[in-house]
Amino acid sequence: MSRMTIPEPDNLSDANLTAQGLRPAGNGRVLLLACGALAREILALVRLNGWDHMDLACLPAILHNHPEKITDAVRAAVDSHRANYARICVVYADCGTGGLLQAACDEMGVEMVPGPHCYAFFDGLAEFESRGEVTSFYLTDFLSRQFDAFVWRPLGLDRHPQLLEMYFGNYEKLVYLAQTDDPDLTARAEAQAARLGLAFERRFTGYGDLARVLEGWALQGTQGAPATRALQKP
Amino acid sequence: MSDEEDDIILSELDDEELVQQMFDDLYDGLKDEIMEAVNILLERGWAPYRVLTEALVGGMTIVGNDFRDGILFVPEVLLAANAMKGGMSILKPLLAETGAPRMGSMVIGTVKGDIHDIGKNLVAMMMEGAGFEVVDLGINNAVDAYLGAMAEHKPDILGMSALLTTTMPYMKVVIDTMKEQGIRDDYIVLVGGAPLNEEFGKAIGADAYCRDAAVAVETAKKFIARKHNQMAAG
């Protein structure tokens, strides 16, 4: 397999985060290994809180559409970065891996974000569960910006609009979980709801439980589950 | 579609050429052409069951294989399924009248809290194509809905589907309730859905996890044959 060209840490274009991910800056002893769709939010939290001991590497965000590939990709990334950090934390929730990512993280001795997916941890795990929204389709800031690349085109709706009912016929509402106050993104999300034939709701979440999880890891410093635990196995 | 293909007059093709053309038209998701070809074969005296198995199922098998091998993707499979559905709508009433062979019966539904039915619908359609009588409970089914349908229809097989990590554990609720009521072994339980895997299927006490619709059909046939053999031996 040929090696991908990974953008530099300051290259945070959505296109790069979608297709290639993000290479770590090489600073800090704790590596956050995240989905590219979370890069901007994580870097904002790191800067805001002065977590200089935390570095960030991202896998391509488009793995969101291929959850069957996430576990192996995380496993490979943990292996490749392990020697350079005292500790690695995986900023993925289950994300459709059906428990396989949690099992892999347990085996590798690294922590990951609890819950089913980023919608839940932005909304707040307890709140998300208590809402019991069965017929809602979710977007985040990233997914609202990248709606065509992550939803419209992969589902073939650009080529076969007649499939819309098959995909979204059972949904009632598009919920835009907003991390930031951005009128342009809100307008985009509302337009996307209209394209899907769904009602629209904007719900401001900020960084939700993501901020709390990262803060917990930041406070543990290098003292949490060591990145090298798996290497200590016989 | 090319100009050359535009010029094809289906009724002028001989049977072999027409079936081959139906394979192509299914592959391209051409519902109207499939319906026209089904009617032509019926007018030529083909038994409905033969049209179903040799033309429609034959064509969908190619689609299924190419999906499994990563040549076709979900949108194209859905278009093909929609075309097959058009053909099935003509054949279904005729199959009952003409006493087509019956492989067995199945109750199928998406579990509680889950509204996703694309995979479930594909399985139901392919099972019907393989000669199974299918009772489709739709989406968001609580345990009582499954139990009620099993009591009413006495199927050979119970099929459960889930797309979400949060809803797939509900399959175990259904199976555990079946155990409590002493009816678990009266049914073949097949489960499927994107986040599931074979380990999960085993862990919850299902008879098998089915990766896709084609696998579901083959697995169902295998279990039905085993059941018949056991009955013959017993």
Tab-separated table of C-alpha atoms in Angstrom:
chain	number	residue	atom	x	y	z
A	1	MET	CA	0.000	0.000	0.000
A	2	SER	CA	1.362	3.438	-0.892
A	3	ARG	CA	1.868	5.944	1.907
A	4	MET	CA	-0.548	8.846	2.071
A	5	THR	CA	0.689	12.403	2.125
A	6	ILE	CA	-0.394	13.691	5.520
A	7	PRO	CA	-0.957	17.424	5.800
A	8	GLU	CA	0.962	19.516	8.294
A	9	PRO	CA	-0.789	20.323	11.591
A	10	ASP	CA	-1.717	23.805	10.429
A	11	ASN	CA	-3.431	22.400	7.375
A	12	LEU	CA	-6.922	22.034	8.729
A	13	SER	CA	-8.905	22.202	5.530
A	14	ASP	CA	-11.972	20.002	5.569
A	15	ALA	CA	-10.777	18.297	2.414
A	16	ASN	CA	-7.536	17.235	4.098
A	17	LEU	CA	-9.256	16.223	7.309
A	18	THR	CA	-11.763	14.194	5.319
A	19	ALA	CA	-9.426	12.277	3.081
A	20	GLN	CA	-6.071	12.265	4.824
A	21	GLY	CA	-6.392	13.171	8.478
A	22	LEU	CA	-3.827	15.132	10.435
A	23	ARG	CA	-0.244	14.388	11.365
A	24	PRO	CA	0.737	15.191	14.960
A	25	ALA	CA	2.850	18.266	15.625
A	26	GLY	CA	5.256	16.222	17.717
A	27	ASN	CA	4.713	18.279	20.867
A	28	GLY	CA	3.581	16.878	24.190
A	29	ARG	CA	3.648	13.455	25.821
A	30	VAL	CA	-0.044	12.643	25.481
A	31	LEU	CA	-1.419	11.928	22.027
A	32	LEU	CA	-5.063	12.403	21.226
A	33	LEU	CA	-5.857	10.090	18.328
A	34	ALA	CA	-9.088	11.364	16.848
A	35	CYS	CA	-11.515	11.337	13.971
A	36	GLY	CA	-10.677	14.113	11.503
A	37	ALA	CA	-14.205	15.463	11.944
A	38	LEU	CA	-13.239	16.487	15.484
A	39	ALA	CA	-9.896	18.139	14.716
A	40	ARG	CA	-11.000	21.760	14.914
A	41	GLU	CA	-12.980	21.246	18.112
A	42	ILE	CA	-10.140	19.386	19.829
A	43	LEU	CA	-7.517	21.921	18.816
A	44	ALA	CA	-9.798	24.703	20.041
A	45	LEU	CA	-10.109	23.013	23.422
A	46	VAL	CA	-6.372	22.350	23.625
A	47	ARG	CA	-5.571	26.003	22.885
A	48	LEU	CA	-8.305	27.341	25.140
A	49	ASN	CA	-7.135	25.291	28.108
A	50	GLY	CA	-3.415	25.484	27.462
A	51	TRP	CA	-3.030	21.716	27.359
A	52	ASP	CA	0.480	21.963	25.946
A	53	HIS	CA	1.254	18.398	26.927
A	54	MET	CA	-1.385	17.106	24.495
A	55	ASP	CA	-0.733	16.495	20.813
A	56	LEU	CA	-3.290	15.624	18.162
A	57	ALA	CA	-3.285	13.113	15.312
A	58	CYS	CA	-6.375	12.491	13.212
A	59	LEU	CA	-7.501	9.635	11.019
A	60	PRO	CA	-9.395	10.533	7.837
A	61	ALA	CA	-12.867	11.744	8.761
A	62	ILE	CA	-14.389	9.819	5.872
A	63	LEU	CA	-13.973	6.667	7.973
A	64	HIS	CA	-17.246	7.905	9.470
A	65	ASN	CA	-18.860	6.381	6.387
A	66	HIS	CA	-16.940	3.115	6.748
A	67	PRO	CA	-17.158	2.138	10.413
A	68	GLU	CA	-15.977	-1.365	9.571
A	69	LYS	CA	-12.545	0.153	8.853
A	70	ILE	CA	-12.242	2.288	11.993
A	71	THR	CA	-10.989	-0.341	14.433
A	72	ASP	CA	-8.106	-1.510	12.255
A	73	ALA	CA	-7.183	2.091	11.399
A	74	VAL	CA	-7.087	3.069	15.088
A	75	ARG	CA	-5.105	-0.027	15.955
A	76	ALA	CA	-2.519	0.729	13.263
A	77	ALA	CA	-2.255	4.376	14.319
A	78	VAL	CA	-1.798	3.498	18.001
A	79	ASP	CA	0.940	1.072	17.016
A	80	SER	CA	2.721	3.620	14.845
A	81	HIS	CA	2.620	6.431	17.429
A	82	ARG	CA	3.095	4.401	20.594
A	83	ALA	CA	6.850	4.813	20.878
A	84	ASN	CA	6.651	8.616	20.719
A	85	TYR	CA	4.176	9.243	23.540
A	86	ALA	CA	3.758	8.334	27.174
A	87	ARG	CA	0.063	7.896	26.666
A	88	ILE	CA	-2.459	7.706	23.828
A	89	CYS	CA	-6.157	8.539	24.153
A	90	VAL	CA	-8.565	7.614	21.365
A	91	VAL	CA	-11.105	10.336	20.604
A	92	TYR	CA	-13.658	8.067	19.016
A	93	ALA	CA	-16.835	6.743	20.556
A	94	ASP	CA	-18.155	3.394	19.324
A	95	CYS	CA	-18.961	5.044	15.978
A	96	GLY	CA	-20.730	2.031	14.512
A	97	THR	CA	-18.002	-0.479	15.280
A	98	GLY	CA	-20.384	-2.605	17.305
A	99	GLY	CA	-18.068	-2.763	20.318
A	100	LEU	CA	-15.007	-3.810	18.313
A	101	LEU	CA	-13.219	-0.490	18.858
A	102	GLN	CA	-13.757	-0.690	22.617
A	103	ALA	CA	-12.411	-4.243	22.623
A	104	ALA	CA	-9.356	-3.164	20.617
A	105	CYS	CA	-8.715	-0.193	22.914
A	106	ASP	CA	-9.027	-2.418	25.995
A	107	GLU	CA	-6.561	-4.832	24.459
A	108	MET	CA	-4.130	-2.023	23.586
A	109	GLY	CA	-4.513	-0.420	26.990
A	110	VAL	CA	-5.726	2.933	25.695
A	111	GLU	CA	-8.805	4.891	26.690
A	112	MET	CA	-11.564	6.001	24.327
A	113	VAL	CA	-14.628	8.226	24.567
A	114	PRO	CA	-17.676	6.484	26.038
A	115	GLY	CA	-20.967	6.371	24.164
A	116	PRO	CA	-22.272	5.456	20.749
A	117	HIS	CA	-21.010	8.338	18.567
A	118	CYS	CA	-20.012	12.006	18.443
A	119	TYR	CA	-23.642	13.142	18.266
A	120	ALA	CA	-24.158	11.644	21.710
A	121	PHE	CA	-21.061	13.160	23.305
A	122	PHE	CA	-21.684	16.589	21.815
A	123	ASP	CA	-25.291	16.496	23.002
A	124	GLY	CA	-24.189	14.987	26.334
A	125	LEU	CA	-24.415	11.234	26.806
A	126	ALA	CA	-27.135	11.311	29.445
A	127	GLU	CA	-29.184	13.928	27.613
A	128	PHE	CA	-28.868	12.109	24.316
A	129	GLU	CA	-30.019	8.845	25.808
A	130	SER	CA	-32.892	10.413	27.703
A	131	ARG	CA	-34.211	12.148	24.592
A	132	GLY	CA	-34.772	8.783	22.882
A	133	GLU	CA	-34.893	10.432	19.482
A	134	VAL	CA	-35.473	7.535	17.158
A	135	THR	CA	-36.451	9.435	14.036
A	136	SER	CA	-33.811	12.186	14.065
A	137	PHE	CA	-30.892	12.511	11.692
A	138	TYR	CA	-27.920	14.427	13.097
A	139	LEU	CA	-25.366	16.842	11.754
A	140	THR	CA	-22.465	18.511	13.542
A	141	ASP	CA	-20.585	21.636	12.428
A	142	PHE	CA	-18.206	19.466	10.412
A	143	LEU	CA	-20.953	17.394	8.821
A	144	SER	CA	-22.970	20.472	7.983
A	145	ARG	CA	-19.952	21.886	6.161
A	146	GLN	CA	-19.277	18.550	4.506
A	147	PHE	CA	-22.832	17.391	3.890
A	148	ASP	CA	-22.333	16.657	0.211
A	149	ALA	CA	-19.147	14.665	0.780
A	150	PHE	CA	-20.482	12.654	3.718
A	151	VAL	CA	-24.195	12.306	2.979
A	152	TRP	CA	-25.474	13.431	-0.401
A	153	ARG	CA	-22.860	11.973	-2.743
A	154	PRO	CA	-22.006	8.722	-0.897
A	155	LEU	CA	-25.701	7.840	-0.783
A	156	GLY	CA	-25.896	8.476	-4.518
A	157	LEU	CA	-28.533	11.170	-4.097
A	158	ASP	CA	-26.740	13.428	-6.572
A	159	ARG	CA	-27.179	10.770	-9.244
A	160	HIS	CA	-30.338	9.012	-8.055
A	161	PRO	CA	-32.615	11.426	-6.191
A	162	GLN	CA	-35.383	8.834	-6.313
A	163	LEU	CA	-33.529	6.966	-3.534
A	164	LEU	CA	-34.251	9.743	-1.032
A	165	GLU	CA	-37.437	8.132	0.236
A	166	MET	CA	-35.703	4.770	0.730
A	167	TYR	CA	-32.971	6.365	2.817
A	168	PHE	CA	-34.861	9.001	4.753
A	169	GLY	CA	-38.518	7.986	4.562
A	170	ASN	CA	-38.552	6.889	8.198
A	171	TYR	CA	-36.840	10.011	9.526
A	172	GLU	CA	-38.813	13.039	10.682
A	173	LYS	CA	-36.297	15.654	11.743
A	174	LEU	CA	-32.757	16.828	11.070
A	175	VAL	CA	-31.123	17.970	14.297
A	176	TYR	CA	-28.138	20.238	13.809
A	177	LEU	CA	-25.924	19.867	16.874
A	178	ALA	CA	-24.066	23.168	16.743
A	179	GLN	CA	-20.621	23.407	18.278
A	180	THR	CA	-20.332	27.064	17.399
A	181	ASP	CA	-22.623	30.007	16.802
A	182	ASP	CA	-22.323	30.289	13.054
A	183	PRO	CA	-25.326	31.649	11.148
A	184	ASP	CA	-23.909	30.397	7.874
A	185	LEU	CA	-23.654	26.821	9.144
A	186	THR	CA	-27.145	27.041	10.593
A	187	ALA	CA	-28.491	28.208	7.245
A	188	ARG	CA	-26.670	25.381	5.520
A	189	ALA	CA	-28.034	22.800	7.935
A	190	GLU	CA	-31.541	24.135	7.509
A	191	ALA	CA	-31.201	23.929	3.734
A	192	GLN	CA	-29.899	20.391	4.068
A	193	ALA	CA	-32.940	19.434	6.133
A	194	ALA	CA	-35.115	20.804	3.346
A	195	ARG	CA	-33.228	18.778	0.752
A	196	LEU	CA	-33.884	15.645	2.788
A	197	GLY	CA	-37.526	16.576	3.284
A	198	LEU	CA	-37.128	16.723	7.070
A	199	ALA	CA	-38.128	19.169	9.764
A	200	PHE	CA	-35.244	21.196	11.194
A	201	GLU	CA	-33.994	21.807	14.694
A	202	ARG	CA	-30.836	23.606	15.744
A	203	ARG	CA	-29.495	22.540	19.112
A	204	PHE	CA	-26.477	24.397	20.459
A	205	THR	CA	-24.250	21.892	22.239
A	206	GLY	CA	-20.882	23.611	22.329
A	207	TYR	CA	-18.283	20.897	22.881
A	208	GLY	CA	-20.548	18.940	25.218
A	209	ASP	CA	-19.037	15.900	26.881
A	210	LEU	CA	-16.032	16.103	24.570
A	211	ALA	CA	-14.727	18.971	26.708
A	212	ARG	CA	-15.257	17.004	29.922
A	213	VAL	CA	-13.599	13.848	28.590
A	214	LEU	CA	-10.578	15.742	27.279
A	215	GLU	CA	-10.283	17.684	30.513
A	216	GLY	CA	-10.231	14.439	32.458
A	217	TRP	CA	-7.469	13.097	30.262
A	218	ALA	CA	-5.571	16.383	30.414
A	219	LEU	CA	-5.628	16.380	34.214
A	220	GLN	CA	-4.338	12.810	34.334
A	221	GLY	CA	-1.389	13.983	32.287
A	222	THR	CA	0.851	11.081	31.474
A	223	GLN	CA	-0.408	9.067	34.435
A	224	GLY	CA	-3.397	7.345	32.811
A	225	ALA	CA	-3.344	4.064	30.985
A	226	PRO	CA	0.144	4.003	29.463
A	227	ALA	CA	0.534	3.880	25.734
A	228	THR	CA	2.964	1.043	26.163
A	229	ARG	CA	0.767	-1.269	28.190
A	230	ALA	CA	0.182	-3.616	25.289
A	231	LEU	CA	3.917	-3.887	24.783
A	232	GLN	CA	4.320	-5.193	28.329
A	233	LYS	CA	2.297	-8.284	27.526
A	234	PRO	CA	4.328	-11.455	27.207
B	1	MET	CA	-27.097	3.861	-21.129
B	2	SER	CA	-25.631	3.807	-24.647
B	3	ASP	CA	-27.537	4.501	-27.843
B	4	GLU	CA	-26.985	0.903	-28.838
B	5	GLU	CA	-28.787	-0.279	-25.703
B	6	ASP	CA	-31.571	2.240	-26.290
B	7	ASP	CA	-32.367	0.443	-29.515
B	8	ILE	CA	-32.917	-2.950	-27.915
B	9	ILE	CA	-36.482	-4.179	-28.372
B	10	LEU	CA	-36.993	-6.646	-25.546
B	11	SER	CA	-39.765	-8.542	-27.258
B	12	GLU	CA	-37.499	-9.293	-30.221
B	13	LEU	CA	-34.910	-11.089	-28.094
B	14	ASP	CA	-35.050	-14.849	-27.711
B	15	ASP	CA	-35.460	-16.234	-24.203
B	16	GLU	CA	-31.782	-16.630	-23.498
B	17	GLU	CA	-30.945	-13.172	-24.783
B	18	LEU	CA	-33.841	-11.673	-22.870
B	19	VAL	CA	-32.751	-13.198	-19.558
B	20	GLN	CA	-29.232	-11.943	-20.210
B	21	GLN	CA	-30.655	-8.489	-20.935
B	22	MET	CA	-32.650	-8.668	-17.699
B	23	PHE	CA	-29.421	-9.343	-15.811
B	24	ASP	CA	-28.000	-6.171	-17.359
B	25	ASP	CA	-31.164	-4.173	-16.691
B	26	LEU	CA	-31.304	-5.317	-13.071
B	27	TYR	CA	-27.664	-4.364	-12.695
B	28	ASP	CA	-28.519	-0.912	-14.068
B	29	GLY	CA	-31.648	-0.621	-11.907
B	30	LEU	CA	-34.057	-0.260	-14.832
B	31	LYS	CA	-37.397	-1.018	-13.225
B	32	ASP	CA	-39.646	-0.394	-16.249
B	33	GLU	CA	-37.536	-2.625	-18.477
B	34	ILE	CA	-37.570	-5.407	-15.885
B	35	MET	CA	-41.345	-5.250	-15.579
B	36	GLU	CA	-41.705	-5.345	-19.349
B	37	ALA	CA	-39.386	-8.330	-19.633
B	38	VAL	CA	-41.192	-10.228	-16.870
B	39	ASN	CA	-44.453	-9.799	-18.745
B	40	ILE	CA	-42.835	-10.966	-22.004
B	41	LEU	CA	-41.539	-14.154	-20.381
B	42	LEU	CA	-44.919	-14.844	-18.806
B	43	GLU	CA	-46.617	-14.347	-22.185
B	44	ARG	CA	-44.175	-16.844	-23.660
B	45	GLY	CA	-45.420	-19.414	-21.184
B	46	TRP	CA	-42.696	-19.272	-18.546
B	47	ALA	CA	-43.921	-20.302	-15.101
B	48	PRO	CA	-43.781	-17.402	-12.630
B	49	TYR	CA	-41.393	-19.354	-10.419
B	50	ARG	CA	-39.017	-19.836	-13.355
B	51	VAL	CA	-39.073	-16.114	-14.178
B	52	LEU	CA	-38.358	-15.347	-10.542
B	53	THR	CA	-35.476	-17.755	-10.064
B	54	GLU	CA	-33.776	-17.730	-13.456
B	55	ALA	CA	-34.177	-14.069	-14.357
B	56	LEU	CA	-34.691	-11.966	-11.246
B	57	VAL	CA	-32.829	-13.942	-8.590
B	58	GLY	CA	-30.178	-14.832	-11.148
B	59	GLY	CA	-29.656	-11.153	-11.879
B	60	MET	CA	-29.709	-10.106	-8.246
B	61	THR	CA	-27.118	-12.766	-7.447
B	62	ILE	CA	-24.719	-10.987	-9.783
B	63	VAL	CA	-25.563	-7.678	-8.083
B	64	GLY	CA	-25.050	-9.258	-4.653
B	65	ASN	CA	-21.701	-10.739	-5.633
B	66	ASP	CA	-20.448	-7.429	-7.004
B	67	PHE	CA	-21.620	-5.647	-3.849
B	68	ARG	CA	-19.767	-8.168	-1.710
B	69	ASP	CA	-16.635	-7.709	-3.839
B	70	GLY	CA	-16.743	-3.911	-3.616
B	71	ILE	CA	-17.592	-3.381	-7.289
B	72	LEU	CA	-21.098	-2.066	-6.618
B	73	PHE	CA	-22.147	0.186	-3.754
B	74	VAL	CA	-25.300	0.713	-1.770
B	75	PRO	CA	-27.020	3.177	-4.158
B	76	GLU	CA	-26.640	0.825	-7.108
B	77	VAL	CA	-27.838	-2.154	-5.061
B	78	LEU	CA	-30.906	-0.195	-4.018
B	79	LEU	CA	-31.693	0.699	-7.607
B	80	ALA	CA	-31.343	-2.954	-8.601
B	81	ALA	CA	-33.550	-3.987	-5.685
B	82	ASN	CA	-36.128	-1.442	-6.745
B	83	ALA	CA	-36.125	-2.907	-10.244
B	84	MET	CA	-36.500	-6.416	-8.851
B	85	LYS	CA	-39.335	-5.186	-6.668
B	86	GLY	CA	-41.118	-4.069	-9.837
B	87	GLY	CA	-40.778	-7.552	-11.288
B	88	MET	CA	-41.823	-9.152	-8.011
B	89	SER	CA	-44.987	-7.070	-7.917
B	90	ILE	CA	-46.112	-8.850	-11.089
B	91	LEU	CA	-44.957	-12.301	-10.022
B	92	LYS	CA	-46.039	-12.398	-6.393
B	93	PRO	CA	-49.768	-12.913	-6.913
B	94	LEU	CA	-49.049	-15.441	-9.657
B	95	LEU	CA	-46.638	-17.427	-7.508
B	96	ALA	CA	-49.352	-18.108	-4.950
B	97	GLU	CA	-51.817	-19.161	-7.666
B	98	THR	CA	-49.396	-21.497	-9.403
B	99	GLY	CA	-48.258	-23.331	-6.280
B	100	ALA	CA	-44.595	-22.379	-6.485
B	101	PRO	CA	-42.267	-24.382	-4.221
B	102	ARG	CA	-42.132	-23.032	-0.673
B	103	MET	CA	-38.829	-23.131	1.148
B	104	GLY	CA	-40.123	-22.026	4.542
B	105	SER	CA	-41.347	-18.937	6.321
B	106	MET	CA	-39.852	-15.989	8.121
B	107	VAL	CA	-40.941	-13.175	10.398
B	108	ILE	CA	-38.566	-10.236	10.065
B	109	GLY	CA	-38.349	-6.764	11.557
B	110	THR	CA	-36.038	-3.976	12.691
B	111	VAL	CA	-35.686	-3.840	16.477
B	112	LYS	CA	-37.115	-1.329	18.919
B	113	GLY	CA	-35.606	2.142	18.753
B	114	ASP	CA	-34.343	1.643	15.221
B	115	ILE	CA	-35.996	2.974	12.064
B	116	HIS	CA	-33.485	1.689	9.529
B	117	ASP	CA	-34.938	-0.783	7.091
B	118	ILE	CA	-32.868	-0.800	3.920
B	119	GLY	CA	-30.971	-3.978	4.800
B	120	LYS	CA	-34.025	-5.599	6.296
B	121	ASN	CA	-36.051	-4.845	3.157
B	122	LEU	CA	-33.341	-6.325	0.945
B	123	VAL	CA	-33.264	-9.487	3.028
B	124	ALA	CA	-37.062	-9.768	2.939
B	125	MET	CA	-37.098	-9.378	-0.821
B	126	MET	CA	-34.307	-11.866	-1.455
B	127	MET	CA	-35.913	-14.353	0.922
B	128	GLU	CA	-39.159	-14.060	-1.007
B	129	GLY	CA	-37.189	-14.523	-4.191
B	130	ALA	CA	-35.735	-17.718	-2.755
B	131	GLY	CA	-39.208	-19.089	-2.076
B	132	PHE	CA	-39.702	-18.092	1.556
B	133	GLU	CA	-42.956	-16.666	2.789
B	134	VAL	CA	-42.022	-13.453	4.580
B	135	VAL	CA	-43.990	-11.525	7.176
B	136	ASP	CA	-42.368	-8.101	7.447
B	137	LEU	CA	-43.042	-6.319	10.728
B	138	GLY	CA	-41.382	-3.099	9.582
B	139	ILE	CA	-39.339	-0.913	11.926
B	140	ASN	CA	-39.095	-0.177	15.647
B	141	ASN	CA	-40.403	-3.514	16.936
B	142	ALA	CA	-40.665	-4.257	20.636
B	143	VAL	CA	-40.394	-7.814	21.898
B	144	ASP	CA	-44.183	-8.205	22.022
B	145	ALA	CA	-44.459	-7.496	18.309
B	146	TYR	CA	-42.020	-10.296	17.517
B	147	LEU	CA	-43.665	-12.729	19.940
B	148	GLY	CA	-47.139	-11.908	18.646
B	149	ALA	CA	-46.104	-12.418	15.026
B	150	MET	CA	-44.384	-15.699	15.838
B	151	ALA	CA	-47.475	-16.951	17.667
B	152	GLU	CA	-49.691	-15.913	14.784
B	153	HIS	CA	-47.634	-17.021	11.802
B	154	LYS	CA	-45.570	-19.880	13.252
B	155	PRO	CA	-42.572	-19.109	11.009
B	156	ASP	CA	-39.497	-21.294	10.690
B	157	ILE	CA	-37.239	-18.277	11.031
B	158	LEU	CA	-37.126	-15.083	13.063
B	159	GLY	CA	-34.997	-12.350	11.482
B	160	MET	CA	-33.934	-9.247	13.399
B	161	SER	CA	-32.121	-6.225	12.036
B	162	ALA	CA	-30.423	-3.199	13.626
B	163	LEU	CA	-28.226	-0.448	12.241
B	164	LEU	CA	-27.275	1.215	15.489
B	165	THR	CA	-24.840	0.211	18.189
B	166	THR	CA	-27.422	1.469	20.664
B	167	THR	CA	-30.235	-0.727	19.360
B	168	MET	CA	-28.486	-3.978	18.514
B	169	PRO	CA	-28.461	-5.178	22.160
B	170	TYR	CA	-32.265	-5.297	21.967
B	171	MET	CA	-31.932	-8.484	19.928
B	172	LYS	CA	-30.749	-10.183	23.100
B	173	VAL	CA	-33.847	-8.940	24.909
B	174	VAL	CA	-35.995	-10.698	22.321
B	175	ILE	CA	-33.971	-13.912	22.416
B	176	ASP	CA	-33.871	-13.954	26.226
B	177	THR	CA	-37.641	-13.507	26.329
B	178	MET	CA	-38.020	-16.408	23.909
B	179	LYS	CA	-35.871	-18.508	26.238
B	180	GLU	CA	-37.937	-17.507	29.252
B	181	GLN	CA	-41.058	-18.564	27.450
B	182	GLY	CA	-39.484	-21.851	26.375
B	183	ILE	CA	-39.890	-21.146	22.659
B	184	ARG	CA	-36.327	-20.259	21.683
B	185	ASP	CA	-35.587	-23.620	20.091
B	186	ASP	CA	-38.800	-23.574	18.081
B	187	TYR	CA	-37.291	-20.990	15.714
B	188	ILE	CA	-34.185	-20.365	13.688
B	189	VAL	CA	-32.983	-16.904	14.759
B	190	LEU	CA	-30.961	-14.925	12.211
B	191	VAL	CA	-29.603	-11.454	12.920
B	192	GLY	CA	-28.003	-8.784	10.753
B	193	GLY	CA	-27.099	-5.113	10.453
B	194	ALA	CA	-24.035	-2.990	9.820
B	195	PRO	CA	-22.532	-2.855	13.344
B	196	LEU	CA	-23.117	-6.549	14.078
B	197	ASN	CA	-20.586	-9.297	13.715
B	198	GLU	CA	-20.408	-13.038	14.147
B	199	GLU	CA	-19.196	-12.804	17.738
B	200	PHE	CA	-22.133	-10.618	18.670
B	201	GLY	CA	-24.540	-13.053	17.058
B	202	LYS	CA	-23.097	-15.899	19.119
B	203	ALA	CA	-22.991	-13.849	22.304
B	204	ILE	CA	-26.690	-13.009	22.211
B	205	GLY	CA	-27.729	-16.577	21.383
B	206	ALA	CA	-28.745	-16.173	17.731
B	207	ASP	CA	-28.309	-19.109	15.387
B	208	ALA	CA	-26.359	-17.026	12.903
B	209	TYR	CA	-25.217	-13.549	11.952
B	210	CYS	CA	-25.789	-12.764	8.274
B	211	ARG	CA	-23.467	-10.240	6.660
B	212	ASP	CA	-25.751	-9.391	3.762
B	213	ALA	CA	-28.947	-10.445	2.018
B	214	ALA	CA	-27.282	-13.146	-0.058
B	215	VAL	CA	-25.706	-14.673	3.033
B	216	ALA	CA	-29.076	-14.495	4.801
B	217	VAL	CA	-30.705	-16.529	2.042
B	218	GLU	CA	-27.946	-19.141	1.999
B	219	THR	CA	-27.927	-19.382	5.787
B	220	ALA	CA	-31.705	-19.739	5.903
B	221	LYS	CA	-31.632	-22.513	3.318
B	222	LYS	CA	-28.910	-24.321	5.246
B	223	PHE	CA	-30.813	-24.184	8.526
B	224	ILE	CA	-34.089	-25.226	6.889
B	225	ALA	CA	-32.375	-28.213	5.272
B	226	ARG	CA	-30.860	-29.141	8.633
B	227	LYS	CA	-34.262	-28.847	10.269
B	228	HIS	CA	-35.826	-31.123	7.668
B	229	ASN	CA	-33.033	-33.640	8.092
B	230	GLN	CA	-33.515	-33.647	11.852
B	231	MET	CA	-37.257	-34.137	11.447
B	232	ALA	CA	-36.659	-36.987	9.025
B	233	ALA	CA	-34.165	-38.603	11.408
B	234	GLY	CA	-36.331	-38.027	14.456
